[in-house]
Coordinates of C-alpha atoms in Angstrom, one line a residue:
A1 CA 85.9 7.1 50.5
T2 CA 83.2 4.8 51.8
P3 CA 79.9 5.4 49.9
P4 CA 77.1 7.0 52.0
K5 CA 74.3 4.9 53.5
R6 CA 70.8 5.2 52.1
I7 CA 67.4 4.2 53.4
V8 CA 64.0 3.6 51.8
F9 CA 60.7 3.4 53.6
W10 CA 58.5 1.1 51.5
T11 CA 54.8 1.0 52.4
T12 CA 52.0 -1.3 51.1
P13 CA 48.3 -0.9 51.9
N14 CA 45.6 -2.7 53.8
G15 CA 47.7 -4.7 56.2
M16 CA 48.6 -8.3 55.7
P17 CA 46.9 -11.7 56.3
M18 CA 49.4 -12.7 58.9
Q19 CA 48.7 -16.5 58.8
H20 CA 50.0 -16.4 55.2
W21 CA 52.8 -14.0 56.0
K22 CA 54.4 -15.7 59.0
C23 CA 57.0 -18.4 58.6
N24 CA 56.9 -21.6 60.7
V25 CA 59.6 -20.7 63.1
S26 CA 59.8 -21.5 66.8
A27 CA 63.3 -20.1 67.7
A28 CA 63.8 -16.4 68.5
E29 CA 66.3 -16.3 65.6
S30 CA 66.7 -18.7 62.7
S31 CA 68.5 -18.9 59.4
A32 CA 66.8 -22.2 58.5
F33 CA 63.2 -21.6 57.6
D34 CA 60.7 -22.0 54.8
L35 CA 59.3 -18.8 53.3
S36 CA 55.5 -18.3 53.7
P37 CA 53.2 -17.9 50.7
V38 CA 53.4 -14.1 50.9
L39 CA 57.2 -14.1 51.2
A40 CA 57.9 -17.0 48.8
P41 CA 58.9 -14.6 46.0
L42 CA 61.8 -13.3 48.2
S43 CA 63.6 -16.7 47.7
E44 CA 65.9 -15.0 45.2
I45 CA 67.0 -12.4 47.8
R46 CA 66.3 -14.4 50.9
E47 CA 69.9 -14.0 52.1
D48 CA 69.7 -10.3 51.8
C49 CA 66.6 -9.9 54.1
S50 CA 65.7 -9.9 57.7
I51 CA 62.1 -10.9 58.5
V52 CA 60.8 -9.7 61.8
E53 CA 57.7 -11.1 63.6
G54 CA 56.2 -9.9 66.8
I55 CA 56.4 -6.1 66.5
G56 CA 53.3 -3.9 67.2
Y57 CA 52.4 -0.2 66.7
E58 CA 51.5 0.1 70.4
S59 CA 51.5 3.9 70.3
S60 CA 48.5 3.7 67.8
Y61 CA 46.4 2.4 70.8
D62 CA 47.5 5.1 73.1
E63 CA 44.6 6.7 75.0
R64 CA 45.8 10.1 73.9
G65 CA 45.3 9.2 70.2
H66 CA 42.1 10.0 68.4
A67 CA 42.2 7.5 65.5
G68 CA 41.4 3.9 65.0
A69 CA 41.6 1.3 62.2
H70 CA 43.9 2.1 59.2
E71 CA 44.1 5.7 60.2
A72 CA 45.7 4.9 63.6
G73 CA 48.3 2.7 61.9
C74 CA 49.2 5.3 59.3
S75 CA 49.7 8.0 61.9
S76 CA 51.8 5.8 64.2
M77 CA 53.8 3.6 61.8
L78 CA 56.7 6.0 61.2
T79 CA 56.2 8.6 63.9
G80 CA 56.0 6.4 67.0
T81 CA 53.1 8.6 68.2
W82 CA 49.4 8.9 67.2
A83 CA 46.8 11.0 65.5
G84 CA 45.8 14.2 67.4
E85 CA 42.4 15.8 67.8
G86 CA 40.7 17.0 64.7
T87 CA 37.7 16.8 62.4
Q88 CA 38.8 14.2 59.8
F89 CA 37.5 10.7 59.5
G90 CA 39.7 8.8 61.9
G91 CA 38.5 5.2 61.5
D92 CA 36.2 3.2 63.8
G93 CA 33.7 6.0 63.8
K94 CA 36.2 8.5 65.3
L95 CA 37.2 12.0 64.4
A96 CA 40.9 12.8 64.4
G97 CA 43.6 15.1 63.2
W98 CA 47.0 14.6 61.7
A99 CA 49.9 12.8 63.5
V100 CA 51.3 14.8 66.4
S101 CA 55.0 14.5 65.5
S102 CA 57.4 14.1 62.6
S103 CA 58.2 10.7 61.1
I104 CA 61.6 9.0 61.2
D105 CA 62.2 9.6 57.5
H106 CA 62.0 13.3 58.0
E107 CA 64.3 13.3 61.0
L108 CA 66.8 11.1 59.1
G109 CA 66.7 13.6 56.2
K110 CA 67.5 16.4 58.6
A111 CA 70.4 14.4 60.1
I112 CA 72.1 13.0 57.0
G113 CA 70.7 15.0 54.1
E114 CA 72.8 18.1 54.3
Q115 CA 74.9 17.1 51.3
T116 CA 72.0 16.3 49.0
R117 CA 69.5 18.4 47.0
F118 CA 66.6 16.8 48.8
P119 CA 67.0 15.8 52.5
A120 CA 64.3 13.2 51.8
Y121 CA 62.2 12.5 48.7
Y122 CA 58.8 10.8 48.5
F123 CA 57.6 8.6 45.7
G124 CA 54.0 7.5 45.3
V125 CA 52.5 5.0 42.8
H126 CA 48.7 5.2 43.0
P127 CA 47.4 8.7 43.7
S128 CA 45.5 9.3 46.9
L129 CA 43.4 11.9 48.6
G130 CA 45.2 14.1 51.2
I131 CA 43.5 12.5 54.2
L132 CA 44.7 10.9 57.4
G133 CA 44.3 7.4 56.1
S134 CA 46.6 8.2 53.1
R135 CA 49.5 9.9 54.8
M136 CA 52.4 8.1 56.5
F137 CA 55.2 10.7 56.3
Y138 CA 55.3 13.8 58.5
A139 CA 57.5 16.9 58.7
G140 CA 56.1 17.7 62.1
K141 CA 52.9 18.0 64.1
D142 CA 50.0 18.4 61.7
E143 CA 52.4 18.5 58.7
P144 CA 51.7 15.5 56.5
I145 CA 54.0 15.0 53.5
S146 CA 52.4 14.0 50.2
P147 CA 54.4 11.7 47.9
V148 CA 54.9 12.6 44.3
F149 CA 52.7 10.3 42.3
D150 CA 53.4 11.5 38.7
P151 CA 56.6 10.0 37.3
K152 CA 56.9 13.1 35.0
T153 CA 56.9 15.4 38.0
V154 CA 59.5 13.2 39.7
Y155 CA 61.7 13.3 36.6
G156 CA 61.4 17.1 36.3
S157 CA 62.4 17.7 39.9
L158 CA 65.2 15.1 40.1
F159 CA 66.8 14.7 36.7
S160 CA 65.7 17.2 34.0
E161 CA 68.7 19.4 34.5
L162 CA 71.4 16.6 34.9
S163 CA 71.4 16.1 31.1
L164 CA 72.1 19.8 30.4
D165 CA 75.5 21.1 29.5
E166 CA 77.6 22.8 32.3
A167 CA 77.1 26.3 30.9
T168 CA 73.3 26.0 30.8
Q169 CA 73.3 24.5 34.3
A170 CA 75.4 27.3 35.6
K171 CA 73.1 29.9 34.0
L172 CA 70.0 28.4 35.6
L173 CA 71.8 28.2 38.9
A174 CA 72.8 31.8 38.8
N175 CA 69.3 32.9 37.9
R176 CA 67.8 31.0 40.8
H177 CA 70.3 32.5 43.3
L178 CA 69.3 36.0 42.0
V179 CA 65.7 35.2 42.7
L180 CA 66.3 33.9 46.2
D181 CA 68.6 36.9 47.0
A182 CA 65.8 39.2 45.9
V183 CA 63.3 37.3 48.1
T184 CA 65.7 37.5 51.1
D185 CA 66.3 41.3 50.6
S186 CA 62.6 42.0 50.4
A187 CA 61.8 40.0 53.5
K188 CA 64.6 41.6 55.5
S189 CA 63.2 45.0 54.7
L190 CA 60.1 44.1 56.6
R191 CA 61.8 43.4 59.9
C192 CA 61.3 46.8 61.4
K193 CA 57.6 46.9 60.4
L194 CA 56.6 43.7 62.2
D195 CA 55.6 42.9 65.8
A196 CA 57.6 40.3 67.7
E197 CA 55.4 37.3 66.8
D198 CA 55.6 38.1 63.1
R199 CA 59.3 38.6 63.3
V200 CA 59.7 35.1 64.5
R201 CA 57.8 33.8 61.5
L202 CA 59.9 36.0 59.2
E203 CA 63.1 34.6 60.6
S204 CA 61.9 31.1 60.1
H205 CA 61.0 31.9 56.5
L206 CA 64.5 33.4 56.0
T207 CA 66.1 30.3 57.4
Q208 CA 64.1 28.2 54.9
V209 CA 65.1 30.4 52.0
E210 CA 68.8 30.2 53.1
E211 CA 68.5 26.4 53.2
V212 CA 67.0 26.3 49.7
S213 CA 69.9 28.5 48.4
K214 CA 72.5 26.2 49.9
R215 CA 70.9 23.1 48.3
L216 CA 70.9 24.6 44.9
D217 CA 74.6 23.9 44.6
L218 CA 74.2 20.2 45.7
G219 CA 73.5 17.0 43.8
G220 CA 74.6 15.4 40.6
G221 CA 78.4 15.3 40.1
E222 CA 80.5 12.5 38.7
L223 CA 79.1 9.5 40.5
P224 CA 79.8 5.9 39.3
G225 CA 76.2 4.7 39.0
C226 CA 74.5 8.0 38.1
E227 CA 72.8 7.6 34.7
P228 CA 69.6 9.8 34.6
P229 CA 66.7 7.5 33.5
V230 CA 65.0 7.8 30.1
L231 CA 61.4 8.2 31.2
G232 CA 59.5 7.4 28.0
S233 CA 55.8 7.2 27.9
V234 CA 53.8 7.3 31.1
P235 CA 50.4 5.6 31.4
N236 CA 47.4 7.2 33.2
I237 CA 48.5 7.5 36.8
F238 CA 45.0 7.0 38.0
A239 CA 44.5 3.7 36.2
F240 CA 45.0 1.0 38.9
D241 CA 45.6 -1.7 36.2
Q242 CA 48.8 0.2 35.4
L243 CA 50.1 -0.2 39.0
E244 CA 53.0 -2.4 38.1
T245 CA 54.1 -0.2 35.1
L246 CA 53.9 2.9 37.2
G247 CA 55.6 1.3 40.2
R248 CA 58.5 0.2 38.1
L249 CA 58.9 3.7 36.6
Q250 CA 59.0 5.1 40.1
M251 CA 61.4 2.4 41.3
D252 CA 63.7 3.1 38.4
Q253 CA 63.7 6.8 39.3
L254 CA 64.2 6.0 43.0
V255 CA 67.3 4.0 42.2
M256 CA 68.8 6.8 40.2
A257 CA 67.8 9.4 42.8
L258 CA 70.0 7.5 45.2
A259 CA 72.8 6.8 42.7
C260 CA 73.0 10.4 41.6
D261 CA 72.9 11.5 45.3
Q262 CA 69.8 13.6 44.9
T263 CA 68.7 12.2 48.2
R264 CA 69.8 9.5 50.7
V265 CA 66.4 9.1 52.4
A266 CA 63.3 8.1 50.4
G267 CA 59.7 7.2 51.0
F268 CA 57.9 4.9 48.6
Q269 CA 54.1 4.6 49.0
W270 CA 52.4 2.1 46.7
A271 CA 48.8 3.0 47.5
S272 CA 46.6 4.1 50.3
P273 CA 44.6 1.9 52.7
G274 CA 40.9 1.8 51.8
N275 CA 41.6 2.3 48.1
T276 CA 39.1 0.7 45.7
G277 CA 41.7 -0.8 43.4
V278 CA 41.1 -4.3 41.9
Y279 CA 44.2 -6.5 41.2
G280 CA 42.6 -7.8 38.0
W281 CA 46.0 -9.0 36.7
L282 CA 45.9 -11.5 39.5
G283 CA 42.5 -12.7 38.5
H284 CA 40.7 -10.8 41.2
D285 CA 37.3 -9.0 40.7
K286 CA 36.9 -7.4 44.2
P287 CA 38.6 -4.3 45.5
H288 CA 41.5 -4.9 47.8
H289 CA 39.9 -3.2 50.8
D290 CA 36.7 -5.1 50.4
L291 CA 38.6 -8.4 50.5
T292 CA 40.1 -7.4 53.9
H293 CA 36.7 -7.4 55.5
E294 CA 35.5 -10.7 54.3
N295 CA 37.7 -13.0 56.4
T296 CA 36.9 -16.1 54.3
P297 CA 39.4 -18.7 53.0
A298 CA 38.9 -17.4 49.4
A299 CA 39.4 -13.7 50.4
N300 CA 42.4 -14.5 52.5
Q301 CA 43.9 -16.4 49.6
S302 CA 43.4 -13.4 47.4
L303 CA 45.1 -11.2 50.1
A304 CA 48.0 -13.6 50.2
E305 CA 48.3 -13.3 46.4
I306 CA 48.4 -9.5 46.7
G307 CA 51.0 -9.7 49.4
A308 CA 53.1 -12.0 47.2
W309 CA 52.8 -9.6 44.3
Y310 CA 54.3 -6.8 46.4
S311 CA 57.1 -9.2 47.4
Q312 CA 57.8 -9.6 43.7
Q313 CA 58.1 -5.8 43.3
L314 CA 60.6 -5.7 46.2
V315 CA 62.7 -8.3 44.4
Y316 CA 62.7 -6.0 41.3
L317 CA 63.9 -3.0 43.4
V318 CA 66.6 -5.0 45.1
N319 CA 67.9 -6.3 41.8
R320 CA 68.0 -2.8 40.3
L321 CA 70.0 -1.6 43.3
K322 CA 72.4 -4.6 43.0
A323 CA 72.9 -3.8 39.3
T324 CA 74.0 -0.2 40.1
E325 CA 77.6 0.6 40.8
D326 CA 78.3 2.8 43.9
G327 CA 82.1 3.1 44.1
E328 CA 84.8 1.4 46.2
G329 CA 83.8 -1.9 44.5
S330 CA 80.3 -1.9 46.0
T331 CA 76.8 -1.8 44.6
L332 CA 74.0 0.6 45.6
F333 CA 72.3 -2.2 47.4
D334 CA 75.3 -2.8 49.6
N335 CA 74.8 0.7 51.0
T336 CA 71.0 0.8 51.1
L337 CA 68.4 -0.4 53.6
I338 CA 64.8 -1.0 52.5
V339 CA 62.3 -0.9 55.4
C340 CA 59.0 -2.6 54.3
L341 CA 55.9 -1.9 56.4
A342 CA 52.1 -1.9 56.3
E343 CA 49.8 0.2 58.5
C344 CA 48.3 -2.9 60.2
G345 CA 48.6 -6.7 60.4
D346 CA 45.5 -8.8 60.0
P347 CA 43.2 -6.4 58.3
W348 CA 39.7 -7.7 59.0
F349 CA 39.9 -6.3 62.6
H350 CA 42.7 -3.8 61.9
D351 CA 45.1 -5.5 64.3
R352 CA 48.2 -3.4 65.0
H353 CA 49.7 -5.5 67.8
D354 CA 51.4 -7.8 65.2
V355 CA 52.5 -6.2 62.0
P356 CA 54.7 -7.4 59.1
V357 CA 58.2 -6.1 59.0
V358 CA 60.8 -7.0 56.3
L359 CA 64.2 -5.3 56.1
A360 CA 66.1 -5.8 52.8
G361 CA 69.8 -4.9 53.0
S362 CA 72.2 -4.8 55.8
C363 CA 73.0 -1.1 56.0
Q364 CA 76.7 -1.8 55.3
G365 CA 76.7 -4.8 57.6
F366 CA 74.8 -3.3 60.6
F367 CA 71.9 -5.6 60.3
K368 CA 72.1 -9.4 60.1
T369 CA 70.5 -10.8 57.0
G370 CA 69.2 -14.2 55.9
R371 CA 67.4 -14.4 59.3
Y372 CA 63.9 -14.8 60.7
F373 CA 63.5 -13.0 64.0
K374 CA 60.7 -13.8 66.3
V375 CA 60.9 -11.0 68.8
R376 CA 57.8 -11.8 70.8
S377 CA 57.5 -15.0 72.7
E378 CA 54.3 -17.0 73.0
G379 CA 51.8 -15.1 75.3
A380 CA 54.1 -12.1 75.8
A381 CA 53.1 -8.5 75.2
P382 CA 53.8 -7.1 71.7
V383 CA 57.2 -5.5 71.2
P384 CA 56.7 -1.7 70.5
H385 CA 58.0 -0.7 67.1
H386 CA 59.9 2.1 68.7
R387 CA 62.8 -0.3 69.2
L388 CA 62.9 -0.9 65.5
L389 CA 62.8 2.8 64.8
L390 CA 65.7 3.3 67.2
S391 CA 67.7 0.5 65.5
L392 CA 67.1 2.2 62.1
L393 CA 68.5 5.5 63.5
E394 CA 71.5 3.7 64.9
G395 CA 72.1 1.8 61.7
M396 CA 72.1 5.1 59.8
G397 CA 74.6 6.6 62.2
V398 CA 72.2 8.9 64.0
A399 CA 72.5 8.9 67.8
A400 CA 69.3 8.9 69.8
S401 CA 68.0 7.6 73.1
S402 CA 64.3 7.4 72.0
F403 CA 62.1 8.2 69.1
G404 CA 58.4 9.1 69.1
E405 CA 56.7 8.7 72.5
P406 CA 59.3 7.9 75.1
D407 CA 56.8 5.9 77.2
Y408 CA 57.2 3.0 74.7

């Protein structure tokens, strides 16, 4: 059988200095181009990538939205909508709430995740506060999803039981089913004691419990590339100077989560916009976010170096996927698409009309690779990223006529 498709949503913080990200291309589509300073590390995987210039998060500027700056980009990037009304800091001196709809990762998880333990799984690298400017993934209106930042917690939830013998696994599974059955019976006994509104909530709760019960029996199995990782020692997850080590620990677990069919949809959040981390290993002595507001040649050079460092990390992930068997003579990378995004483009004025987009992988041949796409002609309006989101749904085999706000 053809291996299943997988998709990873990869987010990096604080936008991108677009003059150092864009390649010098005049045609709408080109396979002959020189990589920019930020993208130069991708030379090794250049033929596996699609680089897209000219896309904007136009819904982040919608008059119905309440956020600005990084917060507006975070709430729009994967939802295609905006941040609603609320009392959180919303950027640009505004108050805002959470995004008003679910994100594409969550919807894809619902559509293609029925056969995996986790419809979608969310990896984080540098921990962040649970605030609007730190959340990109949403289960629904006012329902932000927090990534799992501790590699030990990731390992425990994804792999700790795969190394157990079959008898022990079966015993654990039976005990969990007993607990869920008891919860269900107890909840059902309350039906006749509740009013109509509470009964609706109860039925929703029972549906969720039933879903958990079904998923207990999924995951693992004899899969060609499934080798649960050896975690080893984990550095302090709050130490920014350990970002690369922690990132690679999480990437290694991401690869095996896909290979072991624990999930087919993943989010991967490196850090949050506005974080105070200093990329000291690049020779920097100023926090990333501070650099974004200087708009000097020196600061922009530092931002380009940070962008190039993230490109190096993407190469690492792609090579790990290529080295993992996935059946039918294919590798895991052959069947995986990585969608690389940031919450804004040029960061010094939080521009969201022109944002960086890189796709790594072809989604089993659905997307052209080795190409630079310039989707916005000179002087034309930005192309709403809703078109990209729809293409991602189509590439993953999910039929849809729109995603997010249909006006775009």
